[in-house]
mmCIF file of C-alpha atoms in Angstrom:
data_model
loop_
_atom_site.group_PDB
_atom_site.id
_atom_site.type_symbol
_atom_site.label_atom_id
_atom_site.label_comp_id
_atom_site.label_asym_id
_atom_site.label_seq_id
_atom_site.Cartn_x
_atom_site.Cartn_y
_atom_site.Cartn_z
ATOM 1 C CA UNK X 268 -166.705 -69.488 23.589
ATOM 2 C CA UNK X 269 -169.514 -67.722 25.470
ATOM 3 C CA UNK X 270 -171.566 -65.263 23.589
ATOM 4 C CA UNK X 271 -173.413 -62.481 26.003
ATOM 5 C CA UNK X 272 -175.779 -59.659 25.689
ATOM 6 C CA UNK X 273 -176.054 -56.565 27.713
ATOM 7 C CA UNK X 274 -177.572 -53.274 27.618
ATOM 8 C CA UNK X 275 -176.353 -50.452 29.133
ATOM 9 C CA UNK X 276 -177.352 -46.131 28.773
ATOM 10 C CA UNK X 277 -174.133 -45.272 27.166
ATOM 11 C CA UNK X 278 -175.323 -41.263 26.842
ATOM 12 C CA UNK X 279 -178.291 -39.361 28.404
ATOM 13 C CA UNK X 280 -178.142 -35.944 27.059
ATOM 14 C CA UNK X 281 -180.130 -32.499 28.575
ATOM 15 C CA UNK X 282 -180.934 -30.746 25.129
ATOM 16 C CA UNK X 283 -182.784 -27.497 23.882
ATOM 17 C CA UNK X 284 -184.838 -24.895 26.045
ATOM 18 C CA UNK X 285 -186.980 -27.628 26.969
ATOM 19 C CA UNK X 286 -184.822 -29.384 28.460
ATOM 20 C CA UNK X 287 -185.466 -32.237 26.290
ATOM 21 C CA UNK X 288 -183.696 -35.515 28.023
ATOM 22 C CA UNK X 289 -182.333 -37.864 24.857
ATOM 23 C CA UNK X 290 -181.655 -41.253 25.910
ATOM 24 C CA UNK X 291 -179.439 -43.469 23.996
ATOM 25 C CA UNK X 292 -179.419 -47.515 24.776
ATOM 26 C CA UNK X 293 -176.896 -49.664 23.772
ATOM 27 C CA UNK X 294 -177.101 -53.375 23.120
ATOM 28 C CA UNK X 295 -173.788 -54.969 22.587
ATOM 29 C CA UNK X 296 -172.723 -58.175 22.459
ATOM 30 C CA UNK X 297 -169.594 -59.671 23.153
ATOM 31 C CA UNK X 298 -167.889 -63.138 22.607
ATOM 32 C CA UNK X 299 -165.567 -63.911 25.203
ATOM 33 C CA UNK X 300 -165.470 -60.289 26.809
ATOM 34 C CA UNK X 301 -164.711 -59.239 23.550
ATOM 35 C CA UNK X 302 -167.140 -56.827 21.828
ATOM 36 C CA UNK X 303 -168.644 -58.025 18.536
ATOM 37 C CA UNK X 304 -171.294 -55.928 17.901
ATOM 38 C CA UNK X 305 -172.949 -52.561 18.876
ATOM 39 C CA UNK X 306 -176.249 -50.843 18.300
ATOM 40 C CA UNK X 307 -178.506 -48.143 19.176
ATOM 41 C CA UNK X 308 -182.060 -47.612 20.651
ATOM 42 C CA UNK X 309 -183.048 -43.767 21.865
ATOM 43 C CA UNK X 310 -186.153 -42.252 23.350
ATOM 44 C CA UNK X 311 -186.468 -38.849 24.697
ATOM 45 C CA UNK X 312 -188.728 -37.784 28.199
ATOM 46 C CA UNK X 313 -190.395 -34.596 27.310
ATOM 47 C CA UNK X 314 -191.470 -32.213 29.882
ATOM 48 C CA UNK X 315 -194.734 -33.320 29.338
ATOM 49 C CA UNK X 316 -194.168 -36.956 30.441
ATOM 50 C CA UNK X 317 -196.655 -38.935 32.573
ATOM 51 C CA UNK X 318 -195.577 -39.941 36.356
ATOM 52 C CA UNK X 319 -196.217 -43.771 35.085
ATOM 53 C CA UNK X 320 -193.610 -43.041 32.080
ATOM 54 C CA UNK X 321 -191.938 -41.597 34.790
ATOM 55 C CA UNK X 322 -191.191 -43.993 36.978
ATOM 56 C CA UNK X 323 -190.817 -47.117 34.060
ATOM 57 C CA UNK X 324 -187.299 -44.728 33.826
ATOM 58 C CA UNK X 325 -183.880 -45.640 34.993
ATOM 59 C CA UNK X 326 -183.256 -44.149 38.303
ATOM 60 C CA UNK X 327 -180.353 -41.574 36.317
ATOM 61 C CA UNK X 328 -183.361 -40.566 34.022
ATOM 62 C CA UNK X 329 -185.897 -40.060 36.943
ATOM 63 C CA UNK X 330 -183.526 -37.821 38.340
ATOM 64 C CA UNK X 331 -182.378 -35.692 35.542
ATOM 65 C CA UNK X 332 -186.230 -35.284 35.093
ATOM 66 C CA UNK X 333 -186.915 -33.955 38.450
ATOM 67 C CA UNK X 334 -183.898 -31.476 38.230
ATOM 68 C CA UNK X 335 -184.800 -30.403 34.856
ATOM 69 C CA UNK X 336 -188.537 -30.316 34.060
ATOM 70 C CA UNK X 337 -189.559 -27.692 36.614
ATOM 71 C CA UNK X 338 -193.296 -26.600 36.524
ATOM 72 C CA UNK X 339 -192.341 -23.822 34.130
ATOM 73 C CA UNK X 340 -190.641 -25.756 31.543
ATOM 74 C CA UNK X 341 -194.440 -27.739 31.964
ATOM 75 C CA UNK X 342 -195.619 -24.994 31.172
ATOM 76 C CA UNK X 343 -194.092 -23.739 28.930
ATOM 77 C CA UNK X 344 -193.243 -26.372 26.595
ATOM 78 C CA UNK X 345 -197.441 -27.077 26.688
ATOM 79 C CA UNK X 346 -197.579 -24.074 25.303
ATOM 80 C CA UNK X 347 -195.027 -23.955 22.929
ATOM 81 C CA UNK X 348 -196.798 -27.567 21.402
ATOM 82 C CA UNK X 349 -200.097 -25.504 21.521
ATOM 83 C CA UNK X 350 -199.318 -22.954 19.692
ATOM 84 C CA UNK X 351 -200.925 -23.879 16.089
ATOM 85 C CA UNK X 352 -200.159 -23.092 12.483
ATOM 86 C CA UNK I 192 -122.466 -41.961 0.179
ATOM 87 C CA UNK I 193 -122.737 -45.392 0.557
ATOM 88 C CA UNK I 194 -125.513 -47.948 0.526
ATOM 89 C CA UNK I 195 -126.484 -51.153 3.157
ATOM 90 C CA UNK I 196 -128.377 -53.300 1.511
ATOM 91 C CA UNK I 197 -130.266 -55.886 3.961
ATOM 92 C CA UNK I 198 -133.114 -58.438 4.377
ATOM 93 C CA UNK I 199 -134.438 -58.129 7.149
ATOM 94 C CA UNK I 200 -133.791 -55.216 10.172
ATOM 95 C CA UNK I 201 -134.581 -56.465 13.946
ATOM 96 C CA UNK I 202 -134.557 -54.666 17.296
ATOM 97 C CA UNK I 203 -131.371 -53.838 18.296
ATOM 98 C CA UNK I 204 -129.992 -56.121 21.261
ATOM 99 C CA UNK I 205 -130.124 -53.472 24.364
ATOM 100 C CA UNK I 206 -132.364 -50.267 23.899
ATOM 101 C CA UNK I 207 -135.434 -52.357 21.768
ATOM 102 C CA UNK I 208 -136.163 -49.412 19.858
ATOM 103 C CA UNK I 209 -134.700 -48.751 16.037
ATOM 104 C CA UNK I 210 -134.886 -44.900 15.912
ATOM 105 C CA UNK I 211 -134.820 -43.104 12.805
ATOM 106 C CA UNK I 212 -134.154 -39.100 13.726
ATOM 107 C CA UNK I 213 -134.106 -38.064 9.955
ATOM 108 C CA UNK I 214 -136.598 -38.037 7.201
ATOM 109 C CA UNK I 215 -137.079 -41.286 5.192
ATOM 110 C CA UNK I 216 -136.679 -39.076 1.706
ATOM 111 C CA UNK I 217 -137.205 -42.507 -0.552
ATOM 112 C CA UNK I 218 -140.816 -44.061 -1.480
ATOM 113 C CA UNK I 219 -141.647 -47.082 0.574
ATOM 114 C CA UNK I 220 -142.775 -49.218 -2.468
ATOM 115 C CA UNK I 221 -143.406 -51.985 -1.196
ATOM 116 C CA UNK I 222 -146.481 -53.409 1.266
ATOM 117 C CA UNK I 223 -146.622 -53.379 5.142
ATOM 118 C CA UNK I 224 -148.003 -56.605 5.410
ATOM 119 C CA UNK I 225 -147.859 -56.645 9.436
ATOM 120 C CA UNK I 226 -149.399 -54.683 12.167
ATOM 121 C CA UNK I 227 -148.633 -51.441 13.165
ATOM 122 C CA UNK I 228 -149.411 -51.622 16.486
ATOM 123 C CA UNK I 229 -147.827 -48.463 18.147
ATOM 124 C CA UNK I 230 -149.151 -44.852 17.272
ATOM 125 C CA UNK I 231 -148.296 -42.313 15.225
ATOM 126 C CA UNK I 232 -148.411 -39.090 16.976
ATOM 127 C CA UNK I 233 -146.998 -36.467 14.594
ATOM 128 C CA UNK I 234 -149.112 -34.902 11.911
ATOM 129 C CA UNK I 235 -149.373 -36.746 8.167
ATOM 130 C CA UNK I 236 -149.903 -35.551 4.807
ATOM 131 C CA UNK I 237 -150.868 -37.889 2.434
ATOM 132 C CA UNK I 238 -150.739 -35.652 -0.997
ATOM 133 C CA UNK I 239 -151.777 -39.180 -3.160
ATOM 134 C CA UNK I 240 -155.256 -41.026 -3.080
ATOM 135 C CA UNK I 241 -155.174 -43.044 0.458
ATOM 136 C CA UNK I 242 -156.833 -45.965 0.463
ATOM 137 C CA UNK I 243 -158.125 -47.894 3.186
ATOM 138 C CA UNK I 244 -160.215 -51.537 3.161
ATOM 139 C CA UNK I 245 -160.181 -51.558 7.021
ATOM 140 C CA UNK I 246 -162.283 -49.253 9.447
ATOM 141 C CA UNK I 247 -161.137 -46.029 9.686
ATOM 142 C CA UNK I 248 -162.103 -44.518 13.335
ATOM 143 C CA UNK I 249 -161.918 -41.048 13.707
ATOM 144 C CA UNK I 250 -163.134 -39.944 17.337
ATOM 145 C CA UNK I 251 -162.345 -35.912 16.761
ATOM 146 C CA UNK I 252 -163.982 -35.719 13.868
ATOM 147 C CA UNK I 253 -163.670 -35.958 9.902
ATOM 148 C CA UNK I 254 -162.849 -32.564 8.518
ATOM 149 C CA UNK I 255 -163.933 -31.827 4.511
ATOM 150 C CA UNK I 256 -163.137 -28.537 2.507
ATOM 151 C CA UNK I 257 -161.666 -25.317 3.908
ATOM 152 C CA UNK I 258 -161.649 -26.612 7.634
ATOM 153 C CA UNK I 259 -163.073 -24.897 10.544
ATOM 154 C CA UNK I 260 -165.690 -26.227 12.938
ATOM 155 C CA UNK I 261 -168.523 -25.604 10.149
ATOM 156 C CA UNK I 262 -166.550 -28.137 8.022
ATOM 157 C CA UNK I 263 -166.044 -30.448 10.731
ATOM 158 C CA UNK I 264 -168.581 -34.050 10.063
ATOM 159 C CA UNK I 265 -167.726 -34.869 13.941
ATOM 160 C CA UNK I 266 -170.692 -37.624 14.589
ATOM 161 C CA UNK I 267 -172.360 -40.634 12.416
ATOM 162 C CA UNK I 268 -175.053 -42.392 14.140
ATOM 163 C CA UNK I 269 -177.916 -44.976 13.462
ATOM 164 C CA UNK I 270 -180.359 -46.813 15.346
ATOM 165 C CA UNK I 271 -183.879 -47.146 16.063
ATOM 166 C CA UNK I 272 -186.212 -45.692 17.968
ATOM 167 C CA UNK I 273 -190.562 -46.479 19.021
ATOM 168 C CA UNK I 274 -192.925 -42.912 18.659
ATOM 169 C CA UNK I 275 -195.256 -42.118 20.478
ATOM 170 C CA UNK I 276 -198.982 -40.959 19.915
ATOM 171 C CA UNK I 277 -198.996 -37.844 22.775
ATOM 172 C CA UNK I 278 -200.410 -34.212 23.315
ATOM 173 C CA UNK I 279 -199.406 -31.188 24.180
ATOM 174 C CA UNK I 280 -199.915 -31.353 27.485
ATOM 175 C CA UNK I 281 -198.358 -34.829 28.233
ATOM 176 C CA UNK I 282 -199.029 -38.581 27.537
ATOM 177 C CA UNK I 283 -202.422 -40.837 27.113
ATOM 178 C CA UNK I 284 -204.162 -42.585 30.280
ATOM 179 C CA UNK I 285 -202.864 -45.599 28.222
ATOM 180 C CA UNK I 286 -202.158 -46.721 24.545
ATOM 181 C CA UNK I 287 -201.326 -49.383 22.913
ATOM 182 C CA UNK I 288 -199.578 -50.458 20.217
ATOM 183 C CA UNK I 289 -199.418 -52.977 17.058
ATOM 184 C CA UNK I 290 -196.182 -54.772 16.639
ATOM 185 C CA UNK I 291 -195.673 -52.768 13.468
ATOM 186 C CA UNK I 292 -194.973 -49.779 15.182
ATOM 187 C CA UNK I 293 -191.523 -48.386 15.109
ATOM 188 C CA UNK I 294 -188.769 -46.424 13.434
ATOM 189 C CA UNK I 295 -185.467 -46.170 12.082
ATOM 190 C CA UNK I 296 -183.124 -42.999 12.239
ATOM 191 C CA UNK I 297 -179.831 -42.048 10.581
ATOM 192 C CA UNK I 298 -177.677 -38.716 12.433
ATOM 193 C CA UNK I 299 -175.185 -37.521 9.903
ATOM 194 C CA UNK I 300 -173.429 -34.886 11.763
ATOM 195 C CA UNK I 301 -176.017 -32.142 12.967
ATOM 196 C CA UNK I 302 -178.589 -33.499 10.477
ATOM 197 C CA UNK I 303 -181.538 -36.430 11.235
ATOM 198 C CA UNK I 304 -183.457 -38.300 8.886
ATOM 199 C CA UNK I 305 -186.186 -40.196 10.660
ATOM 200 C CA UNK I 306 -188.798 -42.703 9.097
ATOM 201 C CA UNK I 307 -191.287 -44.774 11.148
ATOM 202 C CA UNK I 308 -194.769 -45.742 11.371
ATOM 203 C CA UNK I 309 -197.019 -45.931 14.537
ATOM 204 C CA UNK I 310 -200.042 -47.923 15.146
ATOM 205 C CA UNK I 311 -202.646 -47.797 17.956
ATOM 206 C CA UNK I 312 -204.033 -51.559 18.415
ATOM 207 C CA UNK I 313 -207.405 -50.527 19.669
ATOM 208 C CA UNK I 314 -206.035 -49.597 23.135
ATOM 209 C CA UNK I 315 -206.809 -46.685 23.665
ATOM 210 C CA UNK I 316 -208.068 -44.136 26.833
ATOM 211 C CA UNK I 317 -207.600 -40.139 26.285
ATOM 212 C CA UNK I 318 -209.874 -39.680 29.013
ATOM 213 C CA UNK I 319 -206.866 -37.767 31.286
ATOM 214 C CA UNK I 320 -206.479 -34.826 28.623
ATOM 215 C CA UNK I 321 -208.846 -32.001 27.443
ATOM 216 C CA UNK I 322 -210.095 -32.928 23.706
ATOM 217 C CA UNK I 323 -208.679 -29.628 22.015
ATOM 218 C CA UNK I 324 -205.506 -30.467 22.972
ATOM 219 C CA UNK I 325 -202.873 -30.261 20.045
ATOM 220 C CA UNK I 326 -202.124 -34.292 18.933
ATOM 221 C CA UNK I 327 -198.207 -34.702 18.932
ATOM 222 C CA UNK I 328 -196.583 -37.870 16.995
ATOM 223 C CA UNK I 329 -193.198 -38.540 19.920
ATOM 224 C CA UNK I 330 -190.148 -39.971 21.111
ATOM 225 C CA UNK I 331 -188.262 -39.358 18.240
ATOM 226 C CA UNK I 332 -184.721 -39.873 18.568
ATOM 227 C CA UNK I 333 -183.150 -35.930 18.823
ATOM 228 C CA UNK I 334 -184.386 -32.687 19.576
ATOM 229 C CA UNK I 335 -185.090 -30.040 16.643
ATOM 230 C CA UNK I 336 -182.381 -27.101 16.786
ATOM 231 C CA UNK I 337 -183.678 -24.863 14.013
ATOM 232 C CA UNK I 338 -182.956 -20.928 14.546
ATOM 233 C CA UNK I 339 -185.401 -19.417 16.523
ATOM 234 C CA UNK I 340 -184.462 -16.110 15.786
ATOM 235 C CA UNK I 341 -187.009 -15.197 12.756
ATOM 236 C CA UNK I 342 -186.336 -17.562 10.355
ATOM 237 C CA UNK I 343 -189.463 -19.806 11.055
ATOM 238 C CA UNK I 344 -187.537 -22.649 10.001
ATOM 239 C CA UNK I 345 -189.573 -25.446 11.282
ATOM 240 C CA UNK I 346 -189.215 -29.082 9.911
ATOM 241 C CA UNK I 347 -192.259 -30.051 8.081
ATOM 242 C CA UNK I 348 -192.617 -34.110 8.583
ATOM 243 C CA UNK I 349 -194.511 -35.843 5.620
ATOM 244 C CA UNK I 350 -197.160 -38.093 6.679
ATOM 245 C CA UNK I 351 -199.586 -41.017 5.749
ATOM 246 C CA UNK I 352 -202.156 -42.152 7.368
ATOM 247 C CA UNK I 353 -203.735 -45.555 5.313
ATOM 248 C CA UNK I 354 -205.856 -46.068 8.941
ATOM 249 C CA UNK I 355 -207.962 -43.675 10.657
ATOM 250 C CA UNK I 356 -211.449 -44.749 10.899
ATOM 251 C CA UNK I 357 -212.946 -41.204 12.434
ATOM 252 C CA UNK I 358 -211.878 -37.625 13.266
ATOM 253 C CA UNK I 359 -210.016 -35.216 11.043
ATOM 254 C CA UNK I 360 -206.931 -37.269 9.732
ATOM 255 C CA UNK I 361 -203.457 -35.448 9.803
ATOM 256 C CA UNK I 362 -202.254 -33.841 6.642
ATOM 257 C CA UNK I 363 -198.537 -33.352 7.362
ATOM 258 C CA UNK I 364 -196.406 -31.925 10.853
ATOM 259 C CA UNK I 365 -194.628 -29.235 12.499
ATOM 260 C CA UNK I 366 -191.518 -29.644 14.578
ATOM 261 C CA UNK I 367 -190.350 -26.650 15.995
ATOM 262 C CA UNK I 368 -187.430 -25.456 17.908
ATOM 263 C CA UNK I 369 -186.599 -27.986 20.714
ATOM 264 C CA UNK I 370 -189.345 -30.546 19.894
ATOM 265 C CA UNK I 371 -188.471 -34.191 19.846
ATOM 266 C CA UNK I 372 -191.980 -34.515 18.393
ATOM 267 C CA UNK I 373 -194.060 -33.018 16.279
ATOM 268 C CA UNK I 374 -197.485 -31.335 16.053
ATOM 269 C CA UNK I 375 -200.023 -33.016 13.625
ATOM 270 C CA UNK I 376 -202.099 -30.326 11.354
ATOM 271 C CA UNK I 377 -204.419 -30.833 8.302
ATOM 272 C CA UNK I 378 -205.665 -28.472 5.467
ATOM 273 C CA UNK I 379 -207.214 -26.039 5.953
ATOM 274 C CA UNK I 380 -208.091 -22.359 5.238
ATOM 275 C CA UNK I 381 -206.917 -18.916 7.132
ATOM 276 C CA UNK I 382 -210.090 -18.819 8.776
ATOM 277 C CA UNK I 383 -210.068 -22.585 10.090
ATOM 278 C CA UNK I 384 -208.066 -23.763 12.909
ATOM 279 C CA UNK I 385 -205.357 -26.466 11.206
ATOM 280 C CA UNK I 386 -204.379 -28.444 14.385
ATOM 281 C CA UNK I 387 -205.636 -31.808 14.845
ATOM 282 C CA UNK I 388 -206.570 -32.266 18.206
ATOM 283 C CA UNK I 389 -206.675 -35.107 20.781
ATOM 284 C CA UNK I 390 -210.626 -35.343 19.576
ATOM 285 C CA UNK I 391 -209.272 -36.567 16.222
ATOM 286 C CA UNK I 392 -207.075 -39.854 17.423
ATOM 287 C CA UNK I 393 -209.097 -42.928 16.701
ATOM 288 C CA UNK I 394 -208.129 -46.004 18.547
ATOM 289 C CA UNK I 395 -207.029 -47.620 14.859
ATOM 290 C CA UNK I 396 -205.112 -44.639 13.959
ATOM 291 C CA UNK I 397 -202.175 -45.777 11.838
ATOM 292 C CA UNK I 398 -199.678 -43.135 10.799
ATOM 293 C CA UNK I 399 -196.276 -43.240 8.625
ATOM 294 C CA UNK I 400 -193.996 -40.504 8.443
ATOM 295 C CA UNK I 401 -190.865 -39.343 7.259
ATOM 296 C CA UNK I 402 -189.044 -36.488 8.821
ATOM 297 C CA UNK I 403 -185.356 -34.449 8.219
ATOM 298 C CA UNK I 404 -184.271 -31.926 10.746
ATOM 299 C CA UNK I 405 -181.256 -30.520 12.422
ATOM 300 C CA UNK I 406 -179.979 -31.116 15.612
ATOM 301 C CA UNK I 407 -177.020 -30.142 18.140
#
């Protein structure tokens, strides 16, 4: 009986007018190939994220990112954050 | 008419199958106490109470009521998630955090309840971004989806703060229309700007929060 862990990015969505990138991570675990159990870890990469963030994301995300989060979705997402009560 | 009564029915020696071309217009009374392991492909009606102990999977959705897409519960999700002390224009030098720091989220079709807590262990340079920038709790799990056509429906997160040794402290948020975040604002009156600002995160800062919103 051998008992094994992996994770894997089962979804990476492209969401809003931001371009917000959701991540989802599974971690499943399977006994004998067979899975067992399943759950979930997300994080999203904002427009706004850091090029050390950045680059601590897989290569799918990194790329995604560069398509998507074009100076004026920077801009104005910054903006949109800014803009107060 | 006449009647076959029998124990047991097997596959037929030659084709395998046991075809039955007309309706079954008796009650099956009895239990199914093996597996059914082919499918069924036509459509059901169950008029009578169904009930199931097993797990019921239903990949195209569960759909409630009248019908219709808007009717439709087509996703159930939980998990967890780690926010994220931020600012408008992008993320901290570097920040760290307690191990207490994290969050749990339930996605019940389009709508997200999210509760978590951050905590900043005394880690903490802000030195990259401009001090009135707007101070953003993020990395939540889903991106906000409220209209954005008048109805100013932004999600207002509820927030407690038991640590925050200097600055203005947070009195609630604001997550607005494609945000996976929110903004952090405090009381305050018409003439006084409400947005707590980058200024305002100590390096203790401990925050709690509890947040519904839609989603797509």
């Amino acid at each position: 009986m051998a008992i094994t862990k992996r994770t894997e990015q089962d979804k990476i969505e492209v969401v809003g007018p931001f371009k917000m990138i959701q991540v989802r991570t599974a971690t499943v675990i399977e006994e004998d190939g067979v899975e067992i159990s399943r759950s979930f870890h997300r994080h999203t990469v904002a427009p706004n994220i850091s090029s050390d963030a950045l680059d601590n994301e897989s290569a799918d995300v990194r790329a995604i990112a560069t398509q998507f989060h074009t100076d004026a979705v920077k801009t104005a997402y910054a903006a949109h954050l800014n803009e107060g009560e | 008419m006449s009647t076959i009564k029998v124990d047991t029915i097997t596959t037929r020696t030659g084709s395998g199958n046991i075809t039955v071309s007309n309706t079954i217009a008796g009650n099956l009374t009895g239990n199914v106490t093996g597996n059914v392991t082919g499918n069924l492909t036509g459509n059901s009606t169950v008029g009578g109470t169904l009930g199931v102990t097993g797990l019921i999977t239903a990949s195209g959705g569960l759909s409630v009521g009248s019908g219709g897409d808007t009717n439709t519960m087509d996703d159930y999700e939980e998990g967890t998630f780690e926010p994220t002390f931020t600012s408008a224009a992008g993320d901290f030098t570097n920040v760290g955090y307690s191990g207490d720091t994290g969050g749990r989220y339930i996605k019940v079709g389009n709508l997200v309840y999210a509760q978590g807590c951050a905590r900043i262990n005394g880690t903490l340079n802000k030195s990259n971004r401009s001090s009135g920038e707007t101070l953003v709790l993020g990395n939540l799990p889903f991106t906000q989806s409220s209209r954005s056509n008048g109805d100013n429906a932004d999600s207002i997160p509820v927030v407690r703060c038991p640590v925050w040794s200097s600055g203005d402290v947070p009195e609630r948020g604001i997550m607005r229309n494609g945000e996976a975040g929110f903004s952090l604002v405090k009381m305050a009156n018409n003439a006084t700007s409400h947005t707590i600002t980058v200024s305002d995160l100590p390096s203790d800062a401990m925050m709690q929060f509890t947040v519904m919103y839609t989603t797509n």
